[in-house]
JSON list of C-alpha atoms in Angstrom, two decimals:
[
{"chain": "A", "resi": 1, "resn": "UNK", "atom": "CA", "xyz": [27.82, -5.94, -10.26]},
{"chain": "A", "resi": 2, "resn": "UNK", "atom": "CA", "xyz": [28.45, -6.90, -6.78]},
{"chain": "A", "resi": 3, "resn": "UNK", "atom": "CA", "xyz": [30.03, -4.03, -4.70]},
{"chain": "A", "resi": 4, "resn": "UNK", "atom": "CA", "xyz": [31.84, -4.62, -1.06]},
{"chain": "A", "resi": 5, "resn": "UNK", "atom": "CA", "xyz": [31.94, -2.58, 1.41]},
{"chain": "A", "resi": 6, "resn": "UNK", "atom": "CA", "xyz": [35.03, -3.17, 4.43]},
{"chain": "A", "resi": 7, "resn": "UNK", "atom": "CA", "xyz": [33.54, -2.79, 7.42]},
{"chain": "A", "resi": 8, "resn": "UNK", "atom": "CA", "xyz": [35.86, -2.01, 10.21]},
{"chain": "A", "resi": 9, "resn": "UNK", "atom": "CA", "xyz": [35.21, -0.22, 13.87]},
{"chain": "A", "resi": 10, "resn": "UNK", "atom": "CA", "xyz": [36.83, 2.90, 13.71]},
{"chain": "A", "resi": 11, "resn": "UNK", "atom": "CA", "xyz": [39.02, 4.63, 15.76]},
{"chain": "A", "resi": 12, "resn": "UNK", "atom": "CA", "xyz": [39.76, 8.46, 17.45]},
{"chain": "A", "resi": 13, "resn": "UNK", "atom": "CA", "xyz": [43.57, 8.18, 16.37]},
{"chain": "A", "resi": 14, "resn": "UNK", "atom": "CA", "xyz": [43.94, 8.68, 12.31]},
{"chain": "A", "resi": 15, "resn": "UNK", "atom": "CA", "xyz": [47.19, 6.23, 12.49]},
{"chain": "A", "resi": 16, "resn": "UNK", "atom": "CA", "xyz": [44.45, 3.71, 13.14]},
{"chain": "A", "resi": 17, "resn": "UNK", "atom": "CA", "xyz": [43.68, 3.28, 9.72]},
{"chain": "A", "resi": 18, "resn": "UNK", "atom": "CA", "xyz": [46.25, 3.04, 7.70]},
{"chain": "A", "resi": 19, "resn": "UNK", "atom": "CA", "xyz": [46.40, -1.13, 7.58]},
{"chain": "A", "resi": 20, "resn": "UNK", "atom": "CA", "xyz": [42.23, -0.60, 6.14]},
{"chain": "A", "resi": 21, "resn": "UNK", "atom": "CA", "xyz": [43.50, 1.95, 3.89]},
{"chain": "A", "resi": 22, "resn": "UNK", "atom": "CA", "xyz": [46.42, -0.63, 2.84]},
{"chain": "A", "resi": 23, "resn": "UNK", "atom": "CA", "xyz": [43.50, -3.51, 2.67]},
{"chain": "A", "resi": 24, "resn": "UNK", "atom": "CA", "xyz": [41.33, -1.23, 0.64]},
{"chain": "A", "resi": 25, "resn": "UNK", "atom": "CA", "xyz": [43.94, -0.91, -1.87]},
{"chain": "A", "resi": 26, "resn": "UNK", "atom": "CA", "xyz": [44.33, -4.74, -2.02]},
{"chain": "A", "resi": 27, "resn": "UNK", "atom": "CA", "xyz": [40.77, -5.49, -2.32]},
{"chain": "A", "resi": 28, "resn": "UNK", "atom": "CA", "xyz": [40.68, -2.71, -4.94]},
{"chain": "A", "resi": 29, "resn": "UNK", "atom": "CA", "xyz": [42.99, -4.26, -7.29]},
{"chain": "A", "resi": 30, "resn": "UNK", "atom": "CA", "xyz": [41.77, -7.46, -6.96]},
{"chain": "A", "resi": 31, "resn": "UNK", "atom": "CA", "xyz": [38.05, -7.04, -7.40]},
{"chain": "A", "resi": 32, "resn": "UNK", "atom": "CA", "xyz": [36.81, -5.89, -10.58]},
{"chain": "A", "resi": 33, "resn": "UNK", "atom": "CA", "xyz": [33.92, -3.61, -9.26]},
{"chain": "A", "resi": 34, "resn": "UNK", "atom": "CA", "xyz": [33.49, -0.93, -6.69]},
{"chain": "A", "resi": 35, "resn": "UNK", "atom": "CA", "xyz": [35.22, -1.17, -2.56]},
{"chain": "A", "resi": 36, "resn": "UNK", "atom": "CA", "xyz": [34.30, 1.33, 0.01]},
{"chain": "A", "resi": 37, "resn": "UNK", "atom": "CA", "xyz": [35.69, 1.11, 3.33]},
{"chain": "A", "resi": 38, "resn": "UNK", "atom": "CA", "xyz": [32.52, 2.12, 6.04]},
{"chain": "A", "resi": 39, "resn": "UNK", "atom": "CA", "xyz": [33.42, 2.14, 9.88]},
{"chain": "A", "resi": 40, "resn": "UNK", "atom": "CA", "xyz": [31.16, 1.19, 13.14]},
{"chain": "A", "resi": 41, "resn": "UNK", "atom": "CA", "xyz": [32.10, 4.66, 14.80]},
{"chain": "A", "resi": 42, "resn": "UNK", "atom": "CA", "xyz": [34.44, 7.77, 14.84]},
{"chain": "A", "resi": 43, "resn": "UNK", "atom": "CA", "xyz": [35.90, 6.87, 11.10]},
{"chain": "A", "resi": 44, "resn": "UNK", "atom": "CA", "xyz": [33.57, 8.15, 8.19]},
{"chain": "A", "resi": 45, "resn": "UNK", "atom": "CA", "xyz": [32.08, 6.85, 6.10]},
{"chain": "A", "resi": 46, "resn": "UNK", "atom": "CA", "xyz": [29.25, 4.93, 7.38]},
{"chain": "A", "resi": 47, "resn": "UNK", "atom": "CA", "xyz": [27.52, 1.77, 6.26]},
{"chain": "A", "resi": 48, "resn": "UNK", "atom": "CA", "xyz": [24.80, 3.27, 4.93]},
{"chain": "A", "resi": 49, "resn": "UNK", "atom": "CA", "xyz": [26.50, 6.18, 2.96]},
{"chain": "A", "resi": 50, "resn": "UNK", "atom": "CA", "xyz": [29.33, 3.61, 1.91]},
{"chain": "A", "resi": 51, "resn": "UNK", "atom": "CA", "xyz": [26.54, 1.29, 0.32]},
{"chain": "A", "resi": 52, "resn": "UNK", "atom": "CA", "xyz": [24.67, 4.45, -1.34]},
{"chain": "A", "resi": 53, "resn": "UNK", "atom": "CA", "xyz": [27.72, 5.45, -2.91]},
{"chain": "A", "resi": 54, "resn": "UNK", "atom": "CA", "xyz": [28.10, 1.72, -4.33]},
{"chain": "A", "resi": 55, "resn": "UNK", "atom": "CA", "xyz": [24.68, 1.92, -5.70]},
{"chain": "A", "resi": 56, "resn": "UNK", "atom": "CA", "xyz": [25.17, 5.42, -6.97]},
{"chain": "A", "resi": 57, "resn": "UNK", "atom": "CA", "xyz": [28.21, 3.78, -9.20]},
{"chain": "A", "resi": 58, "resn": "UNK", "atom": "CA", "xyz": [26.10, 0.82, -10.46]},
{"chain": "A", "resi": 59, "resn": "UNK", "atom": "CA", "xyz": [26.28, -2.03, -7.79]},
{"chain": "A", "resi": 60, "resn": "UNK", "atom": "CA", "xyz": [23.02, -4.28, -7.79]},
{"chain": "A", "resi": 61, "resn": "UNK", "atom": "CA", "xyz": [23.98, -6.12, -4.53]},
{"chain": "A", "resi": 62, "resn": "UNK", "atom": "CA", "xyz": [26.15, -5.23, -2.09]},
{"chain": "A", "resi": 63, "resn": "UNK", "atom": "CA", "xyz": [28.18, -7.62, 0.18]},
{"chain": "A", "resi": 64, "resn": "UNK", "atom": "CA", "xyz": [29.54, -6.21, 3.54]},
{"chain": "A", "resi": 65, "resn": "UNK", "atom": "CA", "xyz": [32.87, -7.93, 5.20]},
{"chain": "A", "resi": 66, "resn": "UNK", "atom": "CA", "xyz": [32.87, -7.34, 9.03]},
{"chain": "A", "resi": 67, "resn": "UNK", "atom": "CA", "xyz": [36.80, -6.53, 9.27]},
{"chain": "A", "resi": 68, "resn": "UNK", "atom": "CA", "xyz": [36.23, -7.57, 13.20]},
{"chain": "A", "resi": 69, "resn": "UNK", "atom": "CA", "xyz": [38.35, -10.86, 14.21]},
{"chain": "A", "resi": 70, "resn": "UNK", "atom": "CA", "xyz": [35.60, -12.10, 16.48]},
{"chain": "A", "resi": 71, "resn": "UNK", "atom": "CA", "xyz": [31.36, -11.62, 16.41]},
{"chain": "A", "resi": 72, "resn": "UNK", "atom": "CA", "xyz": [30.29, -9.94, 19.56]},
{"chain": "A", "resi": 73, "resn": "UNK", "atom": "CA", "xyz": [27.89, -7.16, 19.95]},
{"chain": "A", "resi": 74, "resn": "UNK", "atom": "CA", "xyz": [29.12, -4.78, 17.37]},
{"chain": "A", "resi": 75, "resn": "UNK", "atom": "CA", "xyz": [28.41, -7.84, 14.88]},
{"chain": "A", "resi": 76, "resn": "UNK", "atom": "CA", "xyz": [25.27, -9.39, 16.61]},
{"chain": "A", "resi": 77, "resn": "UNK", "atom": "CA", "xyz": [23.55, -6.50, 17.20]},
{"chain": "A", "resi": 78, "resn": "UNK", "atom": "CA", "xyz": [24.78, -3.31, 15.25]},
{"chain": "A", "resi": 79, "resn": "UNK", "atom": "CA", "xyz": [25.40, -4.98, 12.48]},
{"chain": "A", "resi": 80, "resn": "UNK", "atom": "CA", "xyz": [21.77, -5.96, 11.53]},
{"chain": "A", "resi": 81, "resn": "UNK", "atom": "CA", "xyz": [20.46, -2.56, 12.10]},
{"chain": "A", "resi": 82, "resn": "UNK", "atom": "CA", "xyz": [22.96, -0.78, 10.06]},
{"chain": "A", "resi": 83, "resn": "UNK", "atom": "CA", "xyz": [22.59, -3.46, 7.20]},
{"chain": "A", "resi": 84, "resn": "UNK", "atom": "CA", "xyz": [18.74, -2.12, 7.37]},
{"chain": "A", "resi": 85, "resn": "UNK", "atom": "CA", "xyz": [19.63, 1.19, 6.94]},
{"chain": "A", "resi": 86, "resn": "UNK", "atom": "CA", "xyz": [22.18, 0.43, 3.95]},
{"chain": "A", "resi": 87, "resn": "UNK", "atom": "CA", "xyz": [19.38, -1.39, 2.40]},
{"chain": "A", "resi": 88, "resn": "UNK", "atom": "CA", "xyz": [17.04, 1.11, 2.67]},
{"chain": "A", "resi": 89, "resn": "UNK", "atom": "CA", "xyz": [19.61, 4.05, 1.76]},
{"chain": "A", "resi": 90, "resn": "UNK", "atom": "CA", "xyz": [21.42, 1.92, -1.37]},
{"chain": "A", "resi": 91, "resn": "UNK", "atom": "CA", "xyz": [18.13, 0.46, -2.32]},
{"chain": "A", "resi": 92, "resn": "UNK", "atom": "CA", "xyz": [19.86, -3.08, -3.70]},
{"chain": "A", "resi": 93, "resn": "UNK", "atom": "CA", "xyz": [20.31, -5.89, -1.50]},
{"chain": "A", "resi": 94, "resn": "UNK", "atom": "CA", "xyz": [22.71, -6.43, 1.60]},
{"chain": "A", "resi": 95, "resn": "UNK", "atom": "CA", "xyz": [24.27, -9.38, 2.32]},
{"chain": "A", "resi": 96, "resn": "UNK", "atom": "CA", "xyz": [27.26, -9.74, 5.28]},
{"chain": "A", "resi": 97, "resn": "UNK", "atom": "CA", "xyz": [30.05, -12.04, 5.45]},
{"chain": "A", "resi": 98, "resn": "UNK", "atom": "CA", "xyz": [31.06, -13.77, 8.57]},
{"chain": "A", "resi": 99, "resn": "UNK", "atom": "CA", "xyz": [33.55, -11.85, 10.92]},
{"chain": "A", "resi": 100, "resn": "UNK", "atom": "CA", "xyz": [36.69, -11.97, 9.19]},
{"chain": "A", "resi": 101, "resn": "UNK", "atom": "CA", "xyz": [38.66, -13.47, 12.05]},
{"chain": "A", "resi": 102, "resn": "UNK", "atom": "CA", "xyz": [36.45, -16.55, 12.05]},
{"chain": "A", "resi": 103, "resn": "UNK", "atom": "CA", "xyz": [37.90, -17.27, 8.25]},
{"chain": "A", "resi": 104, "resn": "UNK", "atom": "CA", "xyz": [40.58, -20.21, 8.87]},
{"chain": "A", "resi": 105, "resn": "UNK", "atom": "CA", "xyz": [42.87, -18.62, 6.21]},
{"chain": "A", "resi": 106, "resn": "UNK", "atom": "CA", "xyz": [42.96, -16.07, 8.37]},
{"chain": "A", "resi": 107, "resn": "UNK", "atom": "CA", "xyz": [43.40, -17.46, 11.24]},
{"chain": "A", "resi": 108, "resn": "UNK", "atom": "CA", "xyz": [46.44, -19.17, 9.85]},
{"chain": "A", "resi": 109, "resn": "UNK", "atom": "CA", "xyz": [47.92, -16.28, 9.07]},
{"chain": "A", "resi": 110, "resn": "UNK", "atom": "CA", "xyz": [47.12, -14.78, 12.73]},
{"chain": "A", "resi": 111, "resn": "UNK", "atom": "CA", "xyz": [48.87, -17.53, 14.34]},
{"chain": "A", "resi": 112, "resn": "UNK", "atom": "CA", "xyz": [52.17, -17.48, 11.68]},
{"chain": "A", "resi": 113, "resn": "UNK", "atom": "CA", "xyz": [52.76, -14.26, 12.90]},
{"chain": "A", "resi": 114, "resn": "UNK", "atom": "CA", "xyz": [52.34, -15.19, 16.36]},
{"chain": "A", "resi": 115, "resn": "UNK", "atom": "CA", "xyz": [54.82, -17.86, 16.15]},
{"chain": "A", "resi": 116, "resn": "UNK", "atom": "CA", "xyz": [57.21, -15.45, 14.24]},
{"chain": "A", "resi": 117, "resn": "UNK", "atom": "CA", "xyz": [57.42, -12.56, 16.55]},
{"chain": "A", "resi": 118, "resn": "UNK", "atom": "CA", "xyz": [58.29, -15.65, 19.25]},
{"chain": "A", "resi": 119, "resn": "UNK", "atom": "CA", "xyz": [61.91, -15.91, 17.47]},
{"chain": "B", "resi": 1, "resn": "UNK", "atom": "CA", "xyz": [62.48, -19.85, 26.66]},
{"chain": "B", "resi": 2, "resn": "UNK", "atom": "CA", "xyz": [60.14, -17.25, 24.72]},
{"chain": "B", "resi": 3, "resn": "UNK", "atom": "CA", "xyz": [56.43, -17.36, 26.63]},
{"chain": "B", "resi": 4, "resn": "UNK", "atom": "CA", "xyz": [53.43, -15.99, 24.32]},
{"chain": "B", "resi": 5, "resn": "UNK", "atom": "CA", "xyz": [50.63, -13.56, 25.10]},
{"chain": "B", "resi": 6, "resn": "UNK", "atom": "CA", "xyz": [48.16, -13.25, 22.41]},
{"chain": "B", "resi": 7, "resn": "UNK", "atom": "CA", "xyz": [46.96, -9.79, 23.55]},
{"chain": "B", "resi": 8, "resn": "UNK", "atom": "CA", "xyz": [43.31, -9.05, 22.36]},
{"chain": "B", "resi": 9, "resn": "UNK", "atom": "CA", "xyz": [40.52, -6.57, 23.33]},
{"chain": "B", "resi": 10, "resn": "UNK", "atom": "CA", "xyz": [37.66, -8.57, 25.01]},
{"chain": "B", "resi": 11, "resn": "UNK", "atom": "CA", "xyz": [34.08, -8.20, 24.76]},
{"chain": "B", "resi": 12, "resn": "UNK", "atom": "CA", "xyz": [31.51, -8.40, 26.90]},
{"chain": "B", "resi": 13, "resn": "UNK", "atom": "CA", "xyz": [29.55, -11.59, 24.32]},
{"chain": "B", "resi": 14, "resn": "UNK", "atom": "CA", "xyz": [31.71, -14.24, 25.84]},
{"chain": "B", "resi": 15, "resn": "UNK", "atom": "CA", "xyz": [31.41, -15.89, 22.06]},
{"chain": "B", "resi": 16, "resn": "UNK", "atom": "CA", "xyz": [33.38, -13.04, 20.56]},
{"chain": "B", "resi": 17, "resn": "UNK", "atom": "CA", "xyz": [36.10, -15.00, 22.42]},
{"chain": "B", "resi": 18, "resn": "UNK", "atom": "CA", "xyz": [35.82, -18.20, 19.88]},
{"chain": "B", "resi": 19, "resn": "UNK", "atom": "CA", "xyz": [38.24, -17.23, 17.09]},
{"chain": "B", "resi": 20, "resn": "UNK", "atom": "CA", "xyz": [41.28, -16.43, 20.10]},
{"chain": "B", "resi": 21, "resn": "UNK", "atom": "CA", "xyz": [41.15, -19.76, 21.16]},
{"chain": "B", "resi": 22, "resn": "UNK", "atom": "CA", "xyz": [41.23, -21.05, 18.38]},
{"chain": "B", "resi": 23, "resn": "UNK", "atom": "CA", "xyz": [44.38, -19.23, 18.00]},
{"chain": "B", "resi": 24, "resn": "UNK", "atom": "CA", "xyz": [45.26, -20.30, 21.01]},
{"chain": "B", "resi": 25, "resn": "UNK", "atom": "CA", "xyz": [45.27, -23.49, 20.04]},
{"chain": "B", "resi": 26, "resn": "UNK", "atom": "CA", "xyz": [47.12, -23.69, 16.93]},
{"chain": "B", "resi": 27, "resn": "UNK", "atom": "CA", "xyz": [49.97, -20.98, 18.06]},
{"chain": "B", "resi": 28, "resn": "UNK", "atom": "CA", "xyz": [50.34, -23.74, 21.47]},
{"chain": "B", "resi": 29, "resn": "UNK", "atom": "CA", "xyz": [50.60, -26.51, 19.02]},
{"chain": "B", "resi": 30, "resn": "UNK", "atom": "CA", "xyz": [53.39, -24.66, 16.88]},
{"chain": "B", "resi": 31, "resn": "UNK", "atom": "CA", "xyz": [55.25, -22.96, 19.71]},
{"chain": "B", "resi": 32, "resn": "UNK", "atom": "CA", "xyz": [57.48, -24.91, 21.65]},
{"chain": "B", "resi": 33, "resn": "UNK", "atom": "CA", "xyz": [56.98, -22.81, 24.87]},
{"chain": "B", "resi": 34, "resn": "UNK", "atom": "CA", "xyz": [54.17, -21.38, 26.86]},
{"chain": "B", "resi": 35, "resn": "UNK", "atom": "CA", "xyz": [51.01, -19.07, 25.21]},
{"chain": "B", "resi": 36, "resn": "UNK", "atom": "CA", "xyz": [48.39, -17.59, 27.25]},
{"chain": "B", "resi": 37, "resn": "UNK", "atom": "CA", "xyz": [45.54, -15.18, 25.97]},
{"chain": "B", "resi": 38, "resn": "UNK", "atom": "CA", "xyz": [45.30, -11.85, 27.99]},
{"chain": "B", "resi": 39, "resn": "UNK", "atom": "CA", "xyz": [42.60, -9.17, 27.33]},
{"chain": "B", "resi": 40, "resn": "UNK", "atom": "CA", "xyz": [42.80, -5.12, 27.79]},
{"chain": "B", "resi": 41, "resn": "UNK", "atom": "CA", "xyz": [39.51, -5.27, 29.39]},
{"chain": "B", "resi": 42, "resn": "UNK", "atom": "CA", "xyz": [36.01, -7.17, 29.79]},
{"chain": "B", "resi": 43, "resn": "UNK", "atom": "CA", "xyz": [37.76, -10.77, 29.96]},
{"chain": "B", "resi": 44, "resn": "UNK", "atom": "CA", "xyz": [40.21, -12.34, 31.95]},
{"chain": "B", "resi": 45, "resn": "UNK", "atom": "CA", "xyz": [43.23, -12.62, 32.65]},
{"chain": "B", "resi": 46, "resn": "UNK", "atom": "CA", "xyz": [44.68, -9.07, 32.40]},
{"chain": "B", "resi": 47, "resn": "UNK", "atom": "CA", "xyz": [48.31, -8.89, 30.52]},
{"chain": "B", "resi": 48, "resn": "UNK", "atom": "CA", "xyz": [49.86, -8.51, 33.62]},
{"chain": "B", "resi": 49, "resn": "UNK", "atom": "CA", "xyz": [48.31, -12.10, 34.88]},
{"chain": "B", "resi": 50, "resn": "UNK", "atom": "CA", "xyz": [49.15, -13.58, 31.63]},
{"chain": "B", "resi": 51, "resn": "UNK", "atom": "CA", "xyz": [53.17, -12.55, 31.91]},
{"chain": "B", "resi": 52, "resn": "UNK", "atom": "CA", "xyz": [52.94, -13.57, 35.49]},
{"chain": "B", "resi": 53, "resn": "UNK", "atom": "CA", "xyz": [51.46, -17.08, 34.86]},
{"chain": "B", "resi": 54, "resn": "UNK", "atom": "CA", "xyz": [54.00, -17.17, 31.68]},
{"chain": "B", "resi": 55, "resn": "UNK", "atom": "CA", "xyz": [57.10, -16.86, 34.20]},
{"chain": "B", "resi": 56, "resn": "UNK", "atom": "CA", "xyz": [55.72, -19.11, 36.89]},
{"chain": "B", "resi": 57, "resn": "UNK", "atom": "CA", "xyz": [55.83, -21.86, 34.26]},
{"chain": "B", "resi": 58, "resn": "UNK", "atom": "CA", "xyz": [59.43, -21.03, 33.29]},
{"chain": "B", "resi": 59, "resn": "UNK", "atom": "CA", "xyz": [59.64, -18.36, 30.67]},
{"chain": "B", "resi": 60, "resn": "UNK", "atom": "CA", "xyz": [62.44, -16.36, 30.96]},
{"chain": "B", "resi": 61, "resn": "UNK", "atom": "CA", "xyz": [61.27, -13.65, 28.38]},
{"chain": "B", "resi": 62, "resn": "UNK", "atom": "CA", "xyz": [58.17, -12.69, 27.21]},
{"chain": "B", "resi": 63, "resn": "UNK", "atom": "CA", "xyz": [56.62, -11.43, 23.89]},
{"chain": "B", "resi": 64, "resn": "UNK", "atom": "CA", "xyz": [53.25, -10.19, 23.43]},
{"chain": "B", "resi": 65, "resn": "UNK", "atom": "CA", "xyz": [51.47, -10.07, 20.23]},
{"chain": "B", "resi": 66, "resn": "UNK", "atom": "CA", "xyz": [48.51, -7.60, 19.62]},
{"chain": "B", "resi": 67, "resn": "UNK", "atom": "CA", "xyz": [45.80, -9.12, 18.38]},
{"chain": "B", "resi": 68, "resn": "UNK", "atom": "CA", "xyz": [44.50, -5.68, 16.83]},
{"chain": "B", "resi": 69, "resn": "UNK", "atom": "CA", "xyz": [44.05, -4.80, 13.32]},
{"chain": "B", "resi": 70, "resn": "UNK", "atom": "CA", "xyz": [44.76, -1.02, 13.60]},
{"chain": "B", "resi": 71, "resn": "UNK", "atom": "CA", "xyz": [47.71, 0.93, 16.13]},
{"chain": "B", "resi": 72, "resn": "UNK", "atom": "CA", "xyz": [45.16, 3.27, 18.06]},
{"chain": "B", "resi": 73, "resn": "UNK", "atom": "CA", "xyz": [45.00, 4.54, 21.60]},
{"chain": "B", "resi": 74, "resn": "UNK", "atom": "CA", "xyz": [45.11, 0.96, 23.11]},
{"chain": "B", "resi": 75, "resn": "UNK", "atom": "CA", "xyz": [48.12, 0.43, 21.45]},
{"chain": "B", "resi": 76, "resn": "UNK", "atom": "CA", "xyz": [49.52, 3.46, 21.88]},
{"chain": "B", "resi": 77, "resn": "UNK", "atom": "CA", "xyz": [48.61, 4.50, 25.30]},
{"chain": "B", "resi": 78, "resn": "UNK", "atom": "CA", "xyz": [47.16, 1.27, 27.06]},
{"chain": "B", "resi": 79, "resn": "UNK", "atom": "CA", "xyz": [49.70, -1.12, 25.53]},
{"chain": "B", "resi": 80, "resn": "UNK", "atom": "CA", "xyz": [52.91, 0.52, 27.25]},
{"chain": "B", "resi": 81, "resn": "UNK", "atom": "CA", "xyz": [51.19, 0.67, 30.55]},
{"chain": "B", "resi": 82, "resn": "UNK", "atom": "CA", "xyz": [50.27, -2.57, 30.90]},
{"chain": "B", "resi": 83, "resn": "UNK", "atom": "CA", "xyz": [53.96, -3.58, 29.45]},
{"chain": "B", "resi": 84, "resn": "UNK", "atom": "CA", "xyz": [55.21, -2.16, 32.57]},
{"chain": "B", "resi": 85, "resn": "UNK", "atom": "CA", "xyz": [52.87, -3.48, 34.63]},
{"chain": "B", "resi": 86, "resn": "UNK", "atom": "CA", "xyz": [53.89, -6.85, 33.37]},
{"chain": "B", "resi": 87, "resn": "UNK", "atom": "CA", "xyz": [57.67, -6.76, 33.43]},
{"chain": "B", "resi": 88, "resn": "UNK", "atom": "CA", "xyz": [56.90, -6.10, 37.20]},
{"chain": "B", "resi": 89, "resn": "UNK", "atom": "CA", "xyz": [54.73, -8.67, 37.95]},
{"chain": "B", "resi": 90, "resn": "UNK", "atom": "CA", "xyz": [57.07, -11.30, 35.84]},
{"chain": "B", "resi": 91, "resn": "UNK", "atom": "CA", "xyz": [60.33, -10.52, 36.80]},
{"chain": "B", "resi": 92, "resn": "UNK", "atom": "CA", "xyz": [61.27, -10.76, 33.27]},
{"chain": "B", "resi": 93, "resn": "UNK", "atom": "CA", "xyz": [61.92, -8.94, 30.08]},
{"chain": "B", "resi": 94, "resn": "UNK", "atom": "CA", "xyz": [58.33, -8.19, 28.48]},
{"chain": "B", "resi": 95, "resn": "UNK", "atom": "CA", "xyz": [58.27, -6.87, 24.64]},
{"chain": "B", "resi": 96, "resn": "UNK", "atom": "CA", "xyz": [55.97, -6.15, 21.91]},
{"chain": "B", "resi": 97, "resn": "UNK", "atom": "CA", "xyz": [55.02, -6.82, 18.75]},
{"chain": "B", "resi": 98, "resn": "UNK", "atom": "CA", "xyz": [53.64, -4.46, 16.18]},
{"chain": "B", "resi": 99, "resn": "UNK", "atom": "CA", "xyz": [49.55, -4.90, 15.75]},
{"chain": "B", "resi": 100, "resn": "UNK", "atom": "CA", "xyz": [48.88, -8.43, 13.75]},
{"chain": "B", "resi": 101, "resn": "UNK", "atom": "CA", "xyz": [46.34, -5.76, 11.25]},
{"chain": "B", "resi": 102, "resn": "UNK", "atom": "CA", "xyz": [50.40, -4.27, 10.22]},
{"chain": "B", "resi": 103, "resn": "UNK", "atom": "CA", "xyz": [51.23, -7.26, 9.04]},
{"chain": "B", "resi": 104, "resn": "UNK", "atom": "CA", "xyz": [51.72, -8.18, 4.82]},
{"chain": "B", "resi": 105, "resn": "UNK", "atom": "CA", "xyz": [50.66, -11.69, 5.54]},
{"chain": "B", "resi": 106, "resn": "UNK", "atom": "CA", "xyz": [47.82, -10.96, 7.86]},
{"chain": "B", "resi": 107, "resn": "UNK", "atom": "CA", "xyz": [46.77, -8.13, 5.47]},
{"chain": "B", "resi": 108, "resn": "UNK", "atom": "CA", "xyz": [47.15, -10.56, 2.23]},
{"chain": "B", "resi": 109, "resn": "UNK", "atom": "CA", "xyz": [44.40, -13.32, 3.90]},
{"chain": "B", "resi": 110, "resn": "UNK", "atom": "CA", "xyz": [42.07, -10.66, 4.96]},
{"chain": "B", "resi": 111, "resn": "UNK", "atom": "CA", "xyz": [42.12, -9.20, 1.54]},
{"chain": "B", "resi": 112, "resn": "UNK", "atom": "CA", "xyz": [41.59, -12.80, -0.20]},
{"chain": "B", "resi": 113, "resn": "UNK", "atom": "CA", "xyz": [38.63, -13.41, 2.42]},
{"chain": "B", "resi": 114, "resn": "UNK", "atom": "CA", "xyz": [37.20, -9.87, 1.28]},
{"chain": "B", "resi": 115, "resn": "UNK", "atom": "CA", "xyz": [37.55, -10.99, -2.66]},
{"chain": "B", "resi": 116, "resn": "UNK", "atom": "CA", "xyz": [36.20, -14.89, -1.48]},
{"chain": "B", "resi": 117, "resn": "UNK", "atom": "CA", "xyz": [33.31, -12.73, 0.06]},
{"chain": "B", "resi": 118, "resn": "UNK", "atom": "CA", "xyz": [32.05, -11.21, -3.04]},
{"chain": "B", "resi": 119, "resn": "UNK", "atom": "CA", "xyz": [31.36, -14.32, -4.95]}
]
């Protein structure tokens, strides 16, 4: 059972959230096992206790979607290190998913609602 | 005519800068006006710059779309500053969109690339 975890950056304002909370919900209802949400900073949970709590409900792997639209440090560097750590703390394997705003569904759906809030 | 700013956050990796012009690009080739990137900090040009280059070219009103997933501090407190800012540099009307993360559409491909992950 593959479990996913959202992985988003976190925020000190609450209101920040709410669009990962709405995503979460999404993902949820679409995927037939377990979705945490787990954020960089400031937001709890983390990666690590997000992917522990996936194990701890019966995932066997683990796949983490950087909810970042582009792959700078936070990605290249903290990412890695906290993926260690989840492996270590879930004790199944880790994989990551590209940086969600490198997708080019996404990115077409990033530029339609450019071009709408033009009109 | 309606100039675009596709306002994102910047980083200091100048790679994490690859998915916005590849916005760039497609929102250009669909808009029948003038886009421009601007970042709150770390890249260049500031909003400010962006509306002013916008107007130079012609634009006689100005939208900018936040290229943010959540509505935090920059958003709330950075955003409206640099608004100002930029309807006094551009001599023209300068409004907002909401965050592109607020958006069903936007929301509905990051949630498909989440389920597309987990395969």
């Amino acid at each position: 059972m593959t479990g996913l975890v959202l992985f988003a950056h976190g925020a000190r304002d609450a209101r920040w959230r709410e669009p990962f909370d709405r995503l979460l919900e999404r993902v949820r209802s679409g995927h037939g096992a377990p979705v945490e949400l787990a954020f960089l900073e400031l937001m709890d949970p983390d990666l690590p206790a997000a992917a522990a709590r996936l194990a701890r409900v019966g995932a066997t792997r683990i796949v983490v979607v950087p909810l970042f639209l582009g792959t700078g440090g936070h990605l290249r560097r903290d990412l890695p290190r906290l993926l260690e750590l989840a492996r270590a703390t879930a004790g199944v394997p880790v994989a990551a998913a590209g940086a969600a705003g490198e997708n080019d569904a996404v990115l077409d759906a990033l530029a339609s609602y450019c071009l709408r809030s033009a009109r």
